[in-house]
Amino acid sequence: MAEPEPMALGAGQRLGAPETLGISTLDPGHRPPAMPSGRHVTIRVRMLDDTEELFDVSQKASGKVLLDMVCSHMNLVEGDYFGLEFQNRQKMMVWLDHVKPIMKQLRRPKQTILTFAVKFFPPDHAQLLEELTRYLFALQIKQDVSCGRLTCNDTSAALMVSHIIQSEIGDFEESQCRSHLLNNNYIPDQIPLIDKIMEFHSKIIGQSPAESDYQLLEVARRLEMYGIRLHPAKDREGTRLSLAVGHTGVLVLQGHSKINAFNWSKVRKLSFKRKRFLIKLRPDPNSSPQGTLEFLMGSRDCCKVFWKICVEYHAFFRLFEEPKPKPKPVLFTRGSSFRFSGRTQKQVIDYVRESEFKKIPFERKHSRVQHNVRLSPLPCPRPQDVPTEGESPEDGADSPPRRQWKESVLVSAEDTSASRTTSPSHQRNGREDRAGPVSMAEETRGSTPPTHPERQSTEVAPNSPHPSASSGHSLGMVNGQRSLEPCGHSPDGRPPSPLTSPLLNHAGSVRTDEEDEVRRKRFPTDRAYFIAKELLTTERTYLKDLEVVTVSFQSAVGQDEATPDSLMKNILCTFEPLHKFHKGFLREVEQRLSLWEGRSNAHIKGDYQRIGDVMLKNLQGLKPLTANLHKQSEVLLELEKACRASRRLEGLCRDFELQKVCYVPLNVFILRPLHRLSHYKQLLERLCKHYPATHVDFRDCRAALADVSEVVEQLQGSLIKMENFQKLLELKKDFIGVDNLVVPGREFIRLGCLSKLSGKGLQQRMFFLFNDVILYTSRGMMATNQFKVHGQLPLHGMTIRESEDEWGVPHAFTLVGKQQSVVVAASSLIEMEKWMDDIQVAIEMANTSNGPSSDLLTSSLIDNKDPSPVSGNKAPPVGSPSGQGPVPLSVICWYRVQSLSFSESCRSLENQLSGNLLRKFKNSNGWQKLWVVFTNFSLFFYKSHQDEYPLASLPLLGYSVTIPSETENIHKEYVFKLHFKSHVYYFRSESEYTFERWMEVIRSVTVPLGSARILNSRESRPR
């Protein structure tokens, strides 16, 4: 077969690039398998969006070759979750075998249509690392719901349809939504559910298409029939049943209800004999022996089809690597030689995480614009906007319509010399752009030269009645070969599938390892880029924290009659403008980072490799909201006053703090805006320190730093008072029987564990140091996280001395008061020095000032709360035995025998950090990618930054942070180690800067400041 002549990289070639980097079954740097020689045949494949594509394959090619071509066609990295399905000679739907030649499986290949579909359904869609993969799964769920395969109740069905139409038509508009639902059926018997669908749709305004896909999968994966394909069978009594297979094992269903499940760990062997499907179970000493279970299926072929999919499911989800093929027998065969062929799920996840391909962005746009036409992968220019063949490169580059086009719907961030045609500005970030057209240059990567217009796509717009002159004579491409189909259309004349996003280099072939290395060198490595990225990640977390107050707290507490209207009005008037402002600020930062990372050729000029101008503009815009920042203290005081006046409101706030979304105390969220200004100041100081004075961004950064420093200085005094007030309110919940802890003039200094010497020996006690009194408490066997106060020591007139030699107890010192003396011992020399230093300072403050009354055990306040069935002597419970809600720091200090000062607490809030990290346990092999937030002495772990609440947390008090030694066999860069006793965690960051930042903030709460000074002054201290 003659080699086709070179031609322009148009839409047709984009629909059939034979060699790309989206092949999931290849190791890095390897090329796709060569097409076997011989005659070729054209195979028709129906994609998940119901478009059909043609693939030209050799008659000797195996099924794996065709699947690789389909994955390459869509630039799909995680293609191992999918397969090709077709109807065999027995009219049964079967999966295309990867090993056998295609011609031995398809009776009439030209008349057979293969269906590209999801084959393996993971239990959690968060295991799908690519957004394109999640989009394909969402299309599969949409099909299953539409055909009735995925059954559910009306509420779940309406909720799923609402997410589907949000991804297709965007935000809720009643008339448009109702018209769309009347013209499109997503579920059987949809008409009675239209009102419920519209109600759900109205509640998800602002949700992007990618977020809609994610939420659709979140709802679907919880359904009983998720990923279930029924295979009819009967039991020994002749009862009609269905068999199915999932990631956990073999399932038995009656109708659409599961009646039994056989976990893989309990199954010893799966086999079939004629029509009988056999499940041999492992003996279980805790239950009656079942032996072998037998099910009768329709035919031997039905048994074999189900047995094969069981073998593949077991291997994909349970094995670490692809099983070795069965060796060929010498004389005769026994049993089937069928084995799973392909990567296991673990191999797929490890491959995507370790390779560079995971960074290929897939920008998800709305599937339908108002005229309800499916979008192509590269939205087509209008016919008059398409450059003609005779147009010069200069003319094509400078034409006015080109300057008004925006970025394409699906664009890879890898190197491409093939230009990406852009579309008129209908959408922006997946939503309709109401601000008018925005100029944006064509997208390239690194130092890729500008593309000539004759290499542009000549695709015809889907809603264009006539093709342009230049596109009328173009030929389509099938797998890189010439085709008689018009460019930009599928064989049936419909617009091309939006799943297509091939990835080509200059020669239109697969990129090599050397090119990968060049790409990595071109990826932004400037320290300023990572500082700007820290701004982006922490801003995402900050916006979520604001939503805790404006959305979650409002819905949980604001609607109750016990909540004063003035309180909620004050909260909303204070936080709503801040939330709106920072939402726009985050959008601008995301756009700037997108350009900086090379998703546009603007970075070639260096115009977008800076962040100072964005920060200066927005910090100046924040100045009118300074009054809102001053109101944080008013909100905190008014909330505390309202809780004092109403037990019901106090209970509502306490219940809200037990919700997962409230991962730190509520008062900390209220003070977040004041802390965020300090974060901006720190980031700008790093930028100014990094930039030379001649840098283009230095002037803007310095001006922004001056603006934010002025505001921080104005609020600093108020911030310190509010942090102390917030800490007193937090500690008040930790005590039983103390009502007047929060009084004017009282300041918190330190809390921690000390051993008190008594007639029974050393007893663990929790000490709380204030500027006028010391409380010592204990935590008994109670369900709450509260402490019982045993005594108080007024600081006025107190003296302190070391008494290690006097009592023979290491690290002991004596507190000598006017009425009593107490001997205590610290857990270490450093702890003793910190306590003695802070107590000495507090004594001097108490002797020289008229502080508050030190009598805390006798309440001097009148209880004006509403009547309540709870006894006045019984303290309300704080915390939850089940572990919900934030665990108080005092409880962590009690169990880990640590101490915590007020200055350390403030420093923890000011050193907030968030971003993606890879986590590894001590005895595990793989790395897990998590979104991690550091604040309030803890690490909080999320699947992604879009999650509403953390999956888990790790309090860092008592932990040490180090770098792994060579004996630990952690052969990766930028890894740090957290360990406390036998608990060991490894975390891996993406760059040297992020590694240094994580080490810095974690050390600020794990390594005491001034430790060296304390150790050096040990001998000089008078006894």
PDB file of N, CA and C in Angstrom, residues 461-527:
ATOM      1  N   ALA A 461     -18.648  24.280  10.612  1.00  0.00           N
ATOM      2  CA  ALA A 461     -19.417  24.436  11.837  1.00  0.00           C
ATOM      3  C   ALA A 461     -20.650  23.558  11.796  1.00  0.00           C
ATOM      4  N   PRO A 462     -20.995  22.949  12.946  1.00  0.00           N
ATOM      5  CA  PRO A 462     -22.150  22.051  12.941  1.00  0.00           C
ATOM      6  C   PRO A 462     -23.437  22.730  12.526  1.00  0.00           C
ATOM      7  N   ASN A 463     -23.593  23.989  12.865  1.00  0.00           N
ATOM      8  CA  ASN A 463     -24.834  24.667  12.525  1.00  0.00           C
ATOM      9  C   ASN A 463     -24.707  25.486  11.246  1.00  0.00           C
ATOM     10  N   SER A 464     -23.650  25.260  10.502  1.00  0.00           N
ATOM     11  CA  SER A 464     -23.468  25.985   9.249  1.00  0.00           C
ATOM     12  C   SER A 464     -24.136  25.218   8.127  1.00  0.00           C
ATOM     13  N   PRO A 465     -25.042  25.830   7.342  1.00  0.00           N
ATOM     14  CA  PRO A 465     -25.759  25.084   6.306  1.00  0.00           C
ATOM     15  C   PRO A 465     -24.887  24.722   5.121  1.00  0.00           C
ATOM     16  N   HIS A 466     -23.824  25.486   4.865  1.00  0.00           N
ATOM     17  CA  HIS A 466     -23.007  25.235   3.684  1.00  0.00           C
ATOM     18  C   HIS A 466     -21.546  25.254   4.080  1.00  0.00           C
ATOM     19  N   PRO A 467     -20.752  24.335   3.529  1.00  0.00           N
ATOM     20  CA  PRO A 467     -19.319  24.371   3.810  1.00  0.00           C
ATOM     21  C   PRO A 467     -18.654  25.514   3.087  1.00  0.00           C
ATOM     22  N   SER A 468     -17.509  25.910   3.637  1.00  0.00           N
ATOM     23  CA  SER A 468     -16.768  26.990   2.985  1.00  0.00           C
ATOM     24  C   SER A 468     -16.085  26.463   1.749  1.00  0.00           C
ATOM     25  N   ALA A 469     -15.551  27.395   0.979  1.00  0.00           N
ATOM     26  CA  ALA A 469     -14.892  27.010  -0.263  1.00  0.00           C
ATOM     27  C   ALA A 469     -13.664  26.182  -0.004  1.00  0.00           C
ATOM     28  N   SER A 470     -12.947  26.545   1.032  1.00  0.00           N
ATOM     29  CA  SER A 470     -11.709  25.837   1.308  1.00  0.00           C
ATOM     30  C   SER A 470     -11.957  24.469   1.890  1.00  0.00           C
ATOM     31  N   SER A 471     -13.059  24.305   2.615  1.00  0.00           N
ATOM     32  CA  SER A 471     -13.311  23.011   3.229  1.00  0.00           C
ATOM     33  C   SER A 471     -14.075  22.079   2.315  1.00  0.00           C
ATOM     34  N   GLY A 472     -14.613  22.589   1.255  1.00  0.00           N
ATOM     35  CA  GLY A 472     -15.412  21.739   0.391  1.00  0.00           C
ATOM     36  C   GLY A 472     -14.610  20.704  -0.340  1.00  0.00           C
ATOM     37  N   HIS A 473     -13.311  20.926  -0.550  1.00  0.00           N
ATOM     38  CA  HIS A 473     -12.495  19.996  -1.302  1.00  0.00           C
ATOM     39  C   HIS A 473     -11.566  19.212  -0.397  1.00  0.00           C
ATOM     40  N   SER A 474     -11.696  19.376   0.914  1.00  0.00           N
ATOM     41  CA  SER A 474     -10.798  18.680   1.812  1.00  0.00           C
ATOM     42  C   SER A 474     -11.228  17.247   1.978  1.00  0.00           C
ATOM     43  N   LEU A 475     -10.251  16.389   2.228  1.00  0.00           N
ATOM     44  CA  LEU A 475     -10.521  14.985   2.473  1.00  0.00           C
ATOM     45  C   LEU A 475     -10.338  14.681   3.935  1.00  0.00           C
ATOM     46  N   GLY A 476     -11.228  13.844   4.496  1.00  0.00           N
ATOM     47  CA  GLY A 476     -11.073  13.404   5.880  1.00  0.00           C
ATOM     48  C   GLY A 476      -9.977  12.368   5.989  1.00  0.00           C
ATOM     49  N   MET A 477      -9.667  12.017   7.239  1.00  0.00           N
ATOM     50  CA  MET A 477      -8.614  11.050   7.509  1.00  0.00           C
ATOM     51  C   MET A 477      -9.171   9.945   8.392  1.00  0.00           C
ATOM     52  N   VAL A 478      -8.818   8.723   8.091  1.00  0.00           N
ATOM     53  CA  VAL A 478      -9.139   7.578   8.938  1.00  0.00           C
ATOM     54  C   VAL A 478      -7.832   6.956   9.372  1.00  0.00           C
ATOM     55  N   ASN A 479      -7.473   7.135  10.640  1.00  0.00           N
ATOM     56  CA  ASN A 479      -6.215   6.616  11.169  1.00  0.00           C
ATOM     57  C   ASN A 479      -5.016   7.126  10.391  1.00  0.00           C
ATOM     58  N   GLY A 480      -5.087   8.362   9.954  1.00  0.00           N
ATOM     59  CA  GLY A 480      -3.970   8.945   9.239  1.00  0.00           C
ATOM     60  C   GLY A 480      -4.004   8.698   7.743  1.00  0.00           C
ATOM     61  N   GLN A 481      -4.978   7.927   7.217  1.00  0.00           N
ATOM     62  CA  GLN A 481      -5.078   7.637   5.799  1.00  0.00           C
ATOM     63  C   GLN A 481      -6.164   8.504   5.184  1.00  0.00           C
ATOM     64  N   ARG A 482      -6.067   8.699   3.879  1.00  0.00           N
ATOM     65  CA  ARG A 482      -7.066   9.515   3.194  1.00  0.00           C
ATOM     66  C   ARG A 482      -8.429   8.814   3.198  1.00  0.00           C
ATOM     67  N   SER A 483      -9.449   9.603   3.391  1.00  0.00           N
ATOM     68  CA  SER A 483     -10.811   9.078   3.400  1.00  0.00           C
ATOM     69  C   SER A 483     -11.682   9.980   2.549  1.00  0.00           C
ATOM     70  N   LEU A 484     -12.767   9.425   2.033  1.00  0.00           N
ATOM     71  CA  LEU A 484     -13.680  10.215   1.214  1.00  0.00           C
ATOM     72  C   LEU A 484     -14.693  10.973   2.039  1.00  0.00           C
ATOM     73  N   GLU A 485     -14.636  10.831   3.368  1.00  0.00           N
ATOM     74  CA  GLU A 485     -15.583  11.557   4.209  1.00  0.00           C
ATOM     75  C   GLU A 485     -15.163  13.017   4.322  1.00  0.00           C
ATOM     76  N   PRO A 486     -16.113  13.941   4.405  1.00  0.00           N
ATOM     77  CA  PRO A 486     -15.754  15.360   4.582  1.00  0.00           C
ATOM     78  C   PRO A 486     -15.037  15.564   5.893  1.00  0.00           C
ATOM     79  N   CYS A 487     -14.158  16.558   5.900  1.00  0.00           N
ATOM     80  CA  CYS A 487     -13.404  16.853   7.118  1.00  0.00           C
ATOM     81  C   CYS A 487     -14.351  17.263   8.222  1.00  0.00           C
ATOM     82  N   GLY A 488     -13.997  16.835   9.422  1.00  0.00           N
ATOM     83  CA  GLY A 488     -14.721  17.280  10.594  1.00  0.00           C
ATOM     84  C   GLY A 488     -16.016  16.557  10.845  1.00  0.00           C
ATOM     85  N   HIS A 489     -16.323  15.510  10.075  1.00  0.00           N
ATOM     86  CA  HIS A 489     -17.578  14.808  10.291  1.00  0.00           C
ATOM     87  C   HIS A 489     -17.327  13.313  10.410  1.00  0.00           C
ATOM     88  N   SER A 490     -18.209  12.670  11.126  1.00  0.00           N
ATOM     89  CA  SER A 490     -18.178  11.224  11.258  1.00  0.00           C
ATOM     90  C   SER A 490     -18.768  10.610  10.009  1.00  0.00           C
ATOM     91  N   PRO A 491     -18.643   9.273   9.849  1.00  0.00           N
ATOM     92  CA  PRO A 491     -19.168   8.639   8.628  1.00  0.00           C
ATOM     93  C   PRO A 491     -20.649   8.871   8.417  1.00  0.00           C
ATOM     94  N   ASP A 492     -21.407   9.074   9.478  1.00  0.00           N
ATOM     95  CA  ASP A 492     -22.845   9.275   9.295  1.00  0.00           C
ATOM     96  C   ASP A 492     -23.207  10.728   9.064  1.00  0.00           C
ATOM     97  N   GLY A 493     -22.201  11.593   8.889  1.00  0.00           N
ATOM     98  CA  GLY A 493     -22.478  12.986   8.600  1.00  0.00           C
ATOM     99  C   GLY A 493     -22.660  13.864   9.797  1.00  0.00           C
ATOM    100  N   ARG A 494     -22.607  13.283  11.000  1.00  0.00           N
ATOM    101  CA  ARG A 494     -22.776  14.096  12.204  1.00  0.00           C
ATOM    102  C   ARG A 494     -21.469  14.786  12.552  1.00  0.00           C
ATOM    103  N   PRO A 495     -21.517  15.788  13.414  1.00  0.00           N
ATOM    104  CA  PRO A 495     -20.279  16.452  13.825  1.00  0.00           C
ATOM    105  C   PRO A 495     -19.355  15.470  14.514  1.00  0.00           C
ATOM    106  N   PRO A 496     -18.056  15.756  14.533  1.00  0.00           N
ATOM    107  CA  PRO A 496     -17.101  14.827  15.142  1.00  0.00           C
ATOM    108  C   PRO A 496     -17.330  14.703  16.640  1.00  0.00           C
ATOM    109  N   SER A 497     -16.858  13.598  17.167  1.00  0.00           N
ATOM    110  CA  SER A 497     -17.044  13.321  18.594  1.00  0.00           C
ATOM    111  C   SER A 497     -16.240  14.290  19.436  1.00  0.00           C
ATOM    112  N   PRO A 498     -16.806  14.815  20.540  1.00  0.00           N
ATOM    113  CA  PRO A 498     -16.038  15.688  21.429  1.00  0.00           C
ATOM    114  C   PRO A 498     -15.040  14.930  22.273  1.00  0.00           C
ATOM    115  N   LEU A 499     -14.903  13.626  22.017  1.00  0.00           N
ATOM    116  CA  LEU A 499     -13.926  12.846  22.776  1.00  0.00           C
ATOM    117  C   LEU A 499     -12.556  12.894  22.140  1.00  0.00           C
ATOM    118  N   THR A 500     -12.445  13.464  20.939  1.00  0.00           N
ATOM    119  CA  THR A 500     -11.197  13.386  20.195  1.00  0.00           C
ATOM    120  C   THR A 500     -10.266  14.524  20.563  1.00  0.00           C
ATOM    121  N   SER A 501      -9.084  14.193  21.039  1.00  0.00           N
ATOM    122  CA  SER A 501      -8.070  15.207  21.304  1.00  0.00           C
ATOM    123  C   SER A 501      -6.697  14.595  21.115  1.00  0.00           C
ATOM    124  N   PRO A 502      -6.324  14.232  19.858  1.00  0.00           N
ATOM    125  CA  PRO A 502      -5.029  13.582  19.655  1.00  0.00           C
ATOM    126  C   PRO A 502      -3.897  14.521  19.968  1.00  0.00           C
ATOM    127  N   LEU A 503      -2.754  13.937  20.209  1.00  0.00           N
ATOM    128  CA  LEU A 503      -1.601  14.672  20.694  1.00  0.00           C
ATOM    129  C   LEU A 503      -0.454  14.428  19.735  1.00  0.00           C
ATOM    130  N   LEU A 504      -0.091  15.431  18.958  1.00  0.00           N
ATOM    131  CA  LEU A 504       0.907  15.243  17.928  1.00  0.00           C
ATOM    132  C   LEU A 504       2.086  16.160  18.161  1.00  0.00           C
ATOM    133  N   ASN A 505       3.280  15.687  17.736  1.00  0.00           N
ATOM    134  CA  ASN A 505       4.429  16.574  17.733  1.00  0.00           C
ATOM    135  C   ASN A 505       4.641  17.080  16.316  1.00  0.00           C
ATOM    136  N   HIS A 506       5.836  17.609  16.030  1.00  0.00           N
ATOM    137  CA  HIS A 506       6.047  18.247  14.730  1.00  0.00           C
ATOM    138  C   HIS A 506       5.835  17.268  13.583  1.00  0.00           C
ATOM    139  N   ALA A 507       6.203  16.022  13.785  1.00  0.00           N
ATOM    140  CA  ALA A 507       6.099  15.056  12.703  1.00  0.00           C
ATOM    141  C   ALA A 507       4.799  14.281  12.731  1.00  0.00           C
ATOM    142  N   GLY A 508       3.943  14.580  13.683  1.00  0.00           N
ATOM    143  CA  GLY A 508       2.696  13.851  13.795  1.00  0.00           C
ATOM    144  C   GLY A 508       2.880  12.449  14.310  1.00  0.00           C
ATOM    145  N   SER A 509       3.958  12.172  15.052  1.00  0.00           N
ATOM    146  CA  SER A 509       4.235  10.831  15.550  1.00  0.00           C
ATOM    147  C   SER A 509       4.423  10.871  17.047  1.00  0.00           C
ATOM    148  N   VAL A 510       4.760   9.728  17.616  1.00  0.00           N
ATOM    149  CA  VAL A 510       4.887   9.619  19.059  1.00  0.00           C
ATOM    150  C   VAL A 510       6.142  10.308  19.539  1.00  0.00           C
ATOM    151  N   ARG A 511       6.034  10.978  20.648  1.00  0.00           N
ATOM    152  CA  ARG A 511       7.151  11.697  21.232  1.00  0.00           C
ATOM    153  C   ARG A 511       8.085  10.717  21.928  1.00  0.00           C
ATOM    154  N   THR A 512       9.365  10.992  21.913  1.00  0.00           N
ATOM    155  CA  THR A 512      10.362  10.105  22.501  1.00  0.00           C
ATOM    156  C   THR A 512      10.710  10.562  23.901  1.00  0.00           C
ATOM    157  N   ASP A 513      11.557   9.768  24.572  1.00  0.00           N
ATOM    158  CA  ASP A 513      11.994  10.118  25.917  1.00  0.00           C
ATOM    159  C   ASP A 513      12.762  11.429  25.920  1.00  0.00           C
ATOM    160  N   GLU A 514      13.555  11.663  24.851  1.00  0.00           N
ATOM    161  CA  GLU A 514      14.315  12.907  24.803  1.00  0.00           C
ATOM    162  C   GLU A 514      13.371  14.103  24.746  1.00  0.00           C
ATOM    163  N   GLU A 515      12.276  13.965  23.988  1.00  0.00           N
ATOM    164  CA  GLU A 515      11.315  15.057  23.922  1.00  0.00           C
ATOM    165  C   GLU A 515      10.619  15.258  25.258  1.00  0.00           C
ATOM    166  N   ASP A 516      10.369  14.157  25.977  1.00  0.00           N
ATOM    167  CA  ASP A 516       9.792  14.289  27.319  1.00  0.00           C
ATOM    168  C   ASP A 516      10.711  15.077  28.225  1.00  0.00           C
ATOM    169  N   GLU A 517      12.013  14.821  28.115  1.00  0.00           N
ATOM    170  CA  GLU A 517      12.967  15.524  28.961  1.00  0.00           C
ATOM    171  C   GLU A 517      13.006  17.003  28.613  1.00  0.00           C
ATOM    172  N   VAL A 518      12.929  17.307  27.301  1.00  0.00           N
ATOM    173  CA  VAL A 518      12.894  18.706  26.883  1.00  0.00           C
ATOM    174  C   VAL A 518      11.657  19.386  27.427  1.00  0.00           C
ATOM    175  N   ARG A 519      10.512  18.676  27.407  1.00  0.00           N
ATOM    176  CA  ARG A 519       9.285  19.269  27.913  1.00  0.00           C
ATOM    177  C   ARG A 519       9.402  19.577  29.396  1.00  0.00           C
ATOM    178  N   ARG A 520       9.975  18.655  30.164  1.00  0.00           N
ATOM    179  CA  ARG A 520      10.111  18.883  31.592  1.00  0.00           C
ATOM    180  C   ARG A 520      10.982  20.094  31.872  1.00  0.00           C
ATOM    181  N   LYS A 521      11.995  20.288  31.021  1.00  0.00           N
ATOM    182  CA  LYS A 521      12.851  21.450  31.213  1.00  0.00           C
ATOM    183  C   LYS A 521      12.116  22.734  30.889  1.00  0.00           C
ATOM    184  N   ARG A 522      11.149  22.664  29.958  1.00  0.00           N
ATOM    185  CA  ARG A 522      10.400  23.863  29.604  1.00  0.00           C
ATOM    186  C   ARG A 522       9.305  24.173  30.596  1.00  0.00           C
ATOM    187  N   PHE A 523       8.896  23.191  31.394  1.00  0.00           N
ATOM    188  CA  PHE A 523       7.832  23.438  32.362  1.00  0.00           C
ATOM    189  C   PHE A 523       8.295  24.479  33.368  1.00  0.00           C
ATOM    190  N   PRO A 524       7.429  25.398  33.812  1.00  0.00           N
ATOM    191  CA  PRO A 524       7.874  26.488  34.693  1.00  0.00           C
ATOM    192  C   PRO A 524       8.593  25.968  35.937  1.00  0.00           C
ATOM    193  N   THR A 525       9.816  26.416  36.099  1.00  0.00           N
ATOM    194  CA  THR A 525      10.604  26.029  37.276  1.00  0.00           C
ATOM    195  C   THR A 525      11.023  27.241  38.087  1.00  0.00           C
ATOM    196  N   ASP A 526      10.621  28.436  37.652  1.00  0.00           N
ATOM    197  CA  ASP A 526      10.992  29.636  38.371  1.00  0.00           C
ATOM    198  C   ASP A 526      10.352  29.627  39.752  1.00  0.00           C
ATOM    199  N   ARG A 527      11.099  30.101  40.744  1.00  0.00           N
ATOM    200  CA  ARG A 527      10.579  30.142  42.112  1.00  0.00           C
ATOM    201  C   ARG A 527       9.330  31.010  42.201  1.00  0.00           C
TER     202      ARG A 527
END
